[in-house]
Short mmCIF file of N, CA and C and ligand atoms in Angstrom, two decimals:
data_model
loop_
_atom_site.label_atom_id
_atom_site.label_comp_id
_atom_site.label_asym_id
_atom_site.label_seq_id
_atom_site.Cartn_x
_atom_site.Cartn_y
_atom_site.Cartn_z
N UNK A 799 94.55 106.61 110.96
CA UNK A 799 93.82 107.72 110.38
C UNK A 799 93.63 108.82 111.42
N UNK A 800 94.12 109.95 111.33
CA UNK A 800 93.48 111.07 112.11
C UNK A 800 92.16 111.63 111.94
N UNK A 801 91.31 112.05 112.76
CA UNK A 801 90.45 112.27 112.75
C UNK A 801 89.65 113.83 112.32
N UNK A 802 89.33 113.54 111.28
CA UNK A 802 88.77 114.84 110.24
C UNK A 802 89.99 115.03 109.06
N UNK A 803 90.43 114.11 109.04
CA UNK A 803 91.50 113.82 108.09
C UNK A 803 90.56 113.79 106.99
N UNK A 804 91.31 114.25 105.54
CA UNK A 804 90.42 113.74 104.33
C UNK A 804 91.44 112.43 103.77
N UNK A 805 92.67 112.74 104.09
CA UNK A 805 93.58 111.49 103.82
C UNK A 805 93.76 110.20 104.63
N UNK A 806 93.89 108.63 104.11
CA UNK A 806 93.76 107.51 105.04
C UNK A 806 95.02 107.38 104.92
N UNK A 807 95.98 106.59 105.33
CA UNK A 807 96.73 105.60 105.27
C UNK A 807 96.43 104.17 106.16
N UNK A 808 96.13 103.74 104.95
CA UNK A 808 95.51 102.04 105.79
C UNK A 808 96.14 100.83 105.49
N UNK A 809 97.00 100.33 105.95
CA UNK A 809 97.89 98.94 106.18
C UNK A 809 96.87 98.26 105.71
N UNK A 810 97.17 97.54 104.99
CA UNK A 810 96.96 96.15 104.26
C UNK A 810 97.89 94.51 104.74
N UNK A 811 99.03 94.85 104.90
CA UNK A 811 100.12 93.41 104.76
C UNK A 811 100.59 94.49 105.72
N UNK A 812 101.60 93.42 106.15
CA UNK A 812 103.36 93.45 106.85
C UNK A 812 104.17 92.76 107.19
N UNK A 813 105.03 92.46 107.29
CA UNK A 813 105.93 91.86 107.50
C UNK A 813 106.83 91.63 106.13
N UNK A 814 107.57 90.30 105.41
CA UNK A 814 108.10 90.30 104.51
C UNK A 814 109.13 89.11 105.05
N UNK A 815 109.15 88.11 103.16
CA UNK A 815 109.50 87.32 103.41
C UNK A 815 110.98 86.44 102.30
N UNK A 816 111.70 87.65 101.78
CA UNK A 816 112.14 87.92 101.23
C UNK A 816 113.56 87.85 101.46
N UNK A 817 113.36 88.38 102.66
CA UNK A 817 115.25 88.26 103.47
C UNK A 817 116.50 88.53 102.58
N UNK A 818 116.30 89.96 102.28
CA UNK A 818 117.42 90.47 101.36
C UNK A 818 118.75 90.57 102.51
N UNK A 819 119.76 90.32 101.81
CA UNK A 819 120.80 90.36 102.72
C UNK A 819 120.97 91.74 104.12
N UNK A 820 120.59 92.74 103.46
CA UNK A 820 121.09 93.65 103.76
C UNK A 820 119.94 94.35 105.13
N UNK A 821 118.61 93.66 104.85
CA UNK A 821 117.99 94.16 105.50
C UNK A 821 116.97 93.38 106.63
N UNK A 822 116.76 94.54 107.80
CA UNK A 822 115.96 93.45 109.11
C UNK A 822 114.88 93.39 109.04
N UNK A 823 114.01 93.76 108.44
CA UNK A 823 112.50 93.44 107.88
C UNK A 823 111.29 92.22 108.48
N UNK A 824 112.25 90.87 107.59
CA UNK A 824 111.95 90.10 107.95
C UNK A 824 111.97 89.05 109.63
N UNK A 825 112.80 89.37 110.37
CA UNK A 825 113.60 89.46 111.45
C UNK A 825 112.87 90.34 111.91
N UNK A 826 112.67 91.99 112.12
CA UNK A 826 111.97 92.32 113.25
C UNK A 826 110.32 92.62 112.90
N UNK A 827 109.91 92.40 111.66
CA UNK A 827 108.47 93.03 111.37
C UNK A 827 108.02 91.38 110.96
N UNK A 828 109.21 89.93 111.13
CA UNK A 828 108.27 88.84 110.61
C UNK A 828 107.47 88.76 109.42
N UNK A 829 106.97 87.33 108.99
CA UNK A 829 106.83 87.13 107.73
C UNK A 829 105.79 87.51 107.30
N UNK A 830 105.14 87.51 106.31
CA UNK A 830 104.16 88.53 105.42
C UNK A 830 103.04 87.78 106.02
N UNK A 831 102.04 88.83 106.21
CA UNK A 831 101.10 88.82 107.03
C UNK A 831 99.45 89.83 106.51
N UNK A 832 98.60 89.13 105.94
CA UNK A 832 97.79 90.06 104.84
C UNK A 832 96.51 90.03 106.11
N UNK A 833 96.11 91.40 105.88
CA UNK A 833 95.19 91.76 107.27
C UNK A 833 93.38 90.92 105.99
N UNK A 834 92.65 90.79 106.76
CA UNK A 834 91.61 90.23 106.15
C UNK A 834 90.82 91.29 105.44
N UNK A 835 90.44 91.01 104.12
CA UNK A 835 89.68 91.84 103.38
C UNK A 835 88.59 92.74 104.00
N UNK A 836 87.66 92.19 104.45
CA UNK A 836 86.39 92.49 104.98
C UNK A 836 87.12 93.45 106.33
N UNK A 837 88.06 93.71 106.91
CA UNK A 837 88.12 94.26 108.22
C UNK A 837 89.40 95.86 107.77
N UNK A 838 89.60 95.56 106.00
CA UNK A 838 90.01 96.39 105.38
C UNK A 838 88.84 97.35 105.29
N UNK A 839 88.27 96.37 104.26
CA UNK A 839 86.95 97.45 103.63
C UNK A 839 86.27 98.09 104.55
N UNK A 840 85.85 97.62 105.97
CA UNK A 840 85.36 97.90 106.93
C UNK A 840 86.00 99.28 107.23
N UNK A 841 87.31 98.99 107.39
CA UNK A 841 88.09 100.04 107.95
C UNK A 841 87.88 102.08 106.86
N UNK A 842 88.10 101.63 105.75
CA UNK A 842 87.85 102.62 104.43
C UNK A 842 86.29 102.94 104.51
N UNK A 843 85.64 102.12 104.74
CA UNK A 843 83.80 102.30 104.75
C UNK A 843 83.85 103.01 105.89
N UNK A 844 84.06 102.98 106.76
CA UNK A 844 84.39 104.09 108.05
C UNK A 844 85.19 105.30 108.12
N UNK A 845 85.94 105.53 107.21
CA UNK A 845 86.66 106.94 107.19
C UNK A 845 85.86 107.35 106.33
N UNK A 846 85.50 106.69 105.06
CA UNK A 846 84.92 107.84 103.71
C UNK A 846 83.38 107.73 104.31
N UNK A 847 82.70 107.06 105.53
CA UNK A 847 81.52 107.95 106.41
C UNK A 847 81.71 109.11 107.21
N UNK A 848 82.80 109.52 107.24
CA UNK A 848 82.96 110.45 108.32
C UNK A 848 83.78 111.42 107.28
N UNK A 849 83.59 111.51 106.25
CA UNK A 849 84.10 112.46 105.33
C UNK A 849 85.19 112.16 104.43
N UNK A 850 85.85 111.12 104.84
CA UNK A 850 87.44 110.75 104.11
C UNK A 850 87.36 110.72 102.35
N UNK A 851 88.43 111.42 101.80
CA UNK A 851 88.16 111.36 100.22
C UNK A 851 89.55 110.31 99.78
N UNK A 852 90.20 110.55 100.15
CA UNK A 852 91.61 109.66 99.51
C UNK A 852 92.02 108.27 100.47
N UNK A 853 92.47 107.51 99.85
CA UNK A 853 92.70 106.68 100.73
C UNK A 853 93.97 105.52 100.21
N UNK A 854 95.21 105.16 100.78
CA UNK A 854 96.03 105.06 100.01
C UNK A 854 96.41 103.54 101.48
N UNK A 855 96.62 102.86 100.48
CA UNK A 855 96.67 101.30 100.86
C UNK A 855 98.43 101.24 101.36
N UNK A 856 98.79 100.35 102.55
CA UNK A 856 99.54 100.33 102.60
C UNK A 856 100.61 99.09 102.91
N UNK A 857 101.98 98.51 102.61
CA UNK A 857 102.27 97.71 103.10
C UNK A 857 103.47 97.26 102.77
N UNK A 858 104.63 96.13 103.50
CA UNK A 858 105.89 95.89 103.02
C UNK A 858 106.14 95.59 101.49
N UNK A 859 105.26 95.01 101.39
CA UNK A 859 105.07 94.18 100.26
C UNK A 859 103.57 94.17 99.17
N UNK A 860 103.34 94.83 99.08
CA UNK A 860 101.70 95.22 98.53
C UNK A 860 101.39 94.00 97.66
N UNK A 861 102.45 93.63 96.81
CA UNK A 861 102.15 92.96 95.61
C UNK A 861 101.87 91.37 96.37
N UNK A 862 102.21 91.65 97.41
CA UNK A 862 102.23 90.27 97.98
C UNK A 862 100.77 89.63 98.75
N UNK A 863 99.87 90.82 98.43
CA UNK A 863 99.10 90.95 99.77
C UNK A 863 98.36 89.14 99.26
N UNK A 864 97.60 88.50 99.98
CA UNK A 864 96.86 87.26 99.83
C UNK A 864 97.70 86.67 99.93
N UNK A 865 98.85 86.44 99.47
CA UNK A 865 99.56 85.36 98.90
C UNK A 865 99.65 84.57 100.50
N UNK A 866 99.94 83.09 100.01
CA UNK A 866 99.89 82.30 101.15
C UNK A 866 99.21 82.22 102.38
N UNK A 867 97.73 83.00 101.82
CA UNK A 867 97.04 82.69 102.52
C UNK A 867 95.73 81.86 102.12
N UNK A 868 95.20 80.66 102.57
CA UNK A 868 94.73 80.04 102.26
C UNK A 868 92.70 80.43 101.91
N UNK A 869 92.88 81.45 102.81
CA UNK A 869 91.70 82.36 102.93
C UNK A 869 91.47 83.30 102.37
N UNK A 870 92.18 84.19 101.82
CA UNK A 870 92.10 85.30 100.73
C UNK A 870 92.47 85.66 99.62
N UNK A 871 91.21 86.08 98.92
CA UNK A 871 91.69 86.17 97.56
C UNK A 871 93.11 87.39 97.42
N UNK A 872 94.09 87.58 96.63
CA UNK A 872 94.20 88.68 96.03
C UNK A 872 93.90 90.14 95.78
N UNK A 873 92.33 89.51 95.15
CA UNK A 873 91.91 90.80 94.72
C UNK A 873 90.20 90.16 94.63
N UNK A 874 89.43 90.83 95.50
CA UNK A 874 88.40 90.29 95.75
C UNK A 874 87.12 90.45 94.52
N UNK A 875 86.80 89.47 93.97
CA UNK A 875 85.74 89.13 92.99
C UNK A 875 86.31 88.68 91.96
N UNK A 876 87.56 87.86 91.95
CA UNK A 876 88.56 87.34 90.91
C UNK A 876 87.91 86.09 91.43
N UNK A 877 87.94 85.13 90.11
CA UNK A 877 87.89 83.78 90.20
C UNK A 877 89.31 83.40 89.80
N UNK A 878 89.70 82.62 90.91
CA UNK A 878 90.77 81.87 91.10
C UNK A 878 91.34 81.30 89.44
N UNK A 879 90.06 80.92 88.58
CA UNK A 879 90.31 79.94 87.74
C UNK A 879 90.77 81.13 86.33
N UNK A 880 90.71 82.45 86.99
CA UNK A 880 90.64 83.49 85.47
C UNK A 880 92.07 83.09 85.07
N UNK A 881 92.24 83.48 83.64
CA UNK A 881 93.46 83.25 82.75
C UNK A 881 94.65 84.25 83.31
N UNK A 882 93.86 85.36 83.32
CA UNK A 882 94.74 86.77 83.62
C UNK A 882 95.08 87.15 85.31
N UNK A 883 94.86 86.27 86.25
CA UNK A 883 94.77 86.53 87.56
C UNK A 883 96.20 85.37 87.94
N UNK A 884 97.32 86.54 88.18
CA UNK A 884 98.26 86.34 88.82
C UNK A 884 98.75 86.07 90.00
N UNK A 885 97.47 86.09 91.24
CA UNK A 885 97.33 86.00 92.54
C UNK A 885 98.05 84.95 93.72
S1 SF4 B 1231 111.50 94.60 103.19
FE1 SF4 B 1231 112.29 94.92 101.11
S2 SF4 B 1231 114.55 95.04 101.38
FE2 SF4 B 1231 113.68 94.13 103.25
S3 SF4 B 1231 113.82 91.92 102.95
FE3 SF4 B 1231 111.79 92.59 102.28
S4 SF4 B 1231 111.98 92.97 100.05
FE4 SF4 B 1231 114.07 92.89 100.95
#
C-alpha cells in the first residue's frame, strides 16, 4: 500500500498448486500458501484508518484461498457444516 493512497492492493494467497504445463508458478512462487485471516483484516483495518476507500484482494489463486489449510476458514463466519459452502 502506498501511503495516502485511497487504493489497497492486499495479497491474500500465493503460490499455486496446479502445475500447468506451460508455466513456473508453482516452481518459483511454491505451493499455495493462504496468509491468515486476522493479519488480513488487520492489514485493511489499517489502511481504511488512515483514509483508504477501495481495497482489492489479491492472489495466484483467490478461489483457492483456505483451502488446505487446516486452520482457516474460506470465508470467515461460514459454518463448515452449511449446505451451500464450497470451501
Ligand atoms: S499460476 Fe495459473 S497457469 Fe500457473 S500453474 Fe497455477 S493455475 Fe496454472
Amino acid at each position: 500500500m502506498a501511503p495516502g493512497s485511497a487504493q489497497a492492493l492486499v495479497t491474500i494467497m500465493q503460490g499455486c498448486n496446479n502445475f500447468c504445463s506451460f508455466c513456473v508458478v508453482p516452481y518459483v512462487g511454491g505451493r499455495e500458501y493462504s496468509r491468515p485471516p486476522a493479519e488480513i483484516v488487520a492489514e485493511v483495518q489499517e489502511f481504511l484508518a488512515a483514509g483508504g476507500q477501495e481495497v482489492t484482494l489479491l492472489g495466484q489463486n483467490v478461489n483457492s484461498y483456505g483451502r488446505g489449510s487446516q486452520s482457516l476458514s474460506p470465508c470467515p463466519g461460514c459454518s463448515a457444516d452449511s449446505p451451500t459452502c464450497r470451501g
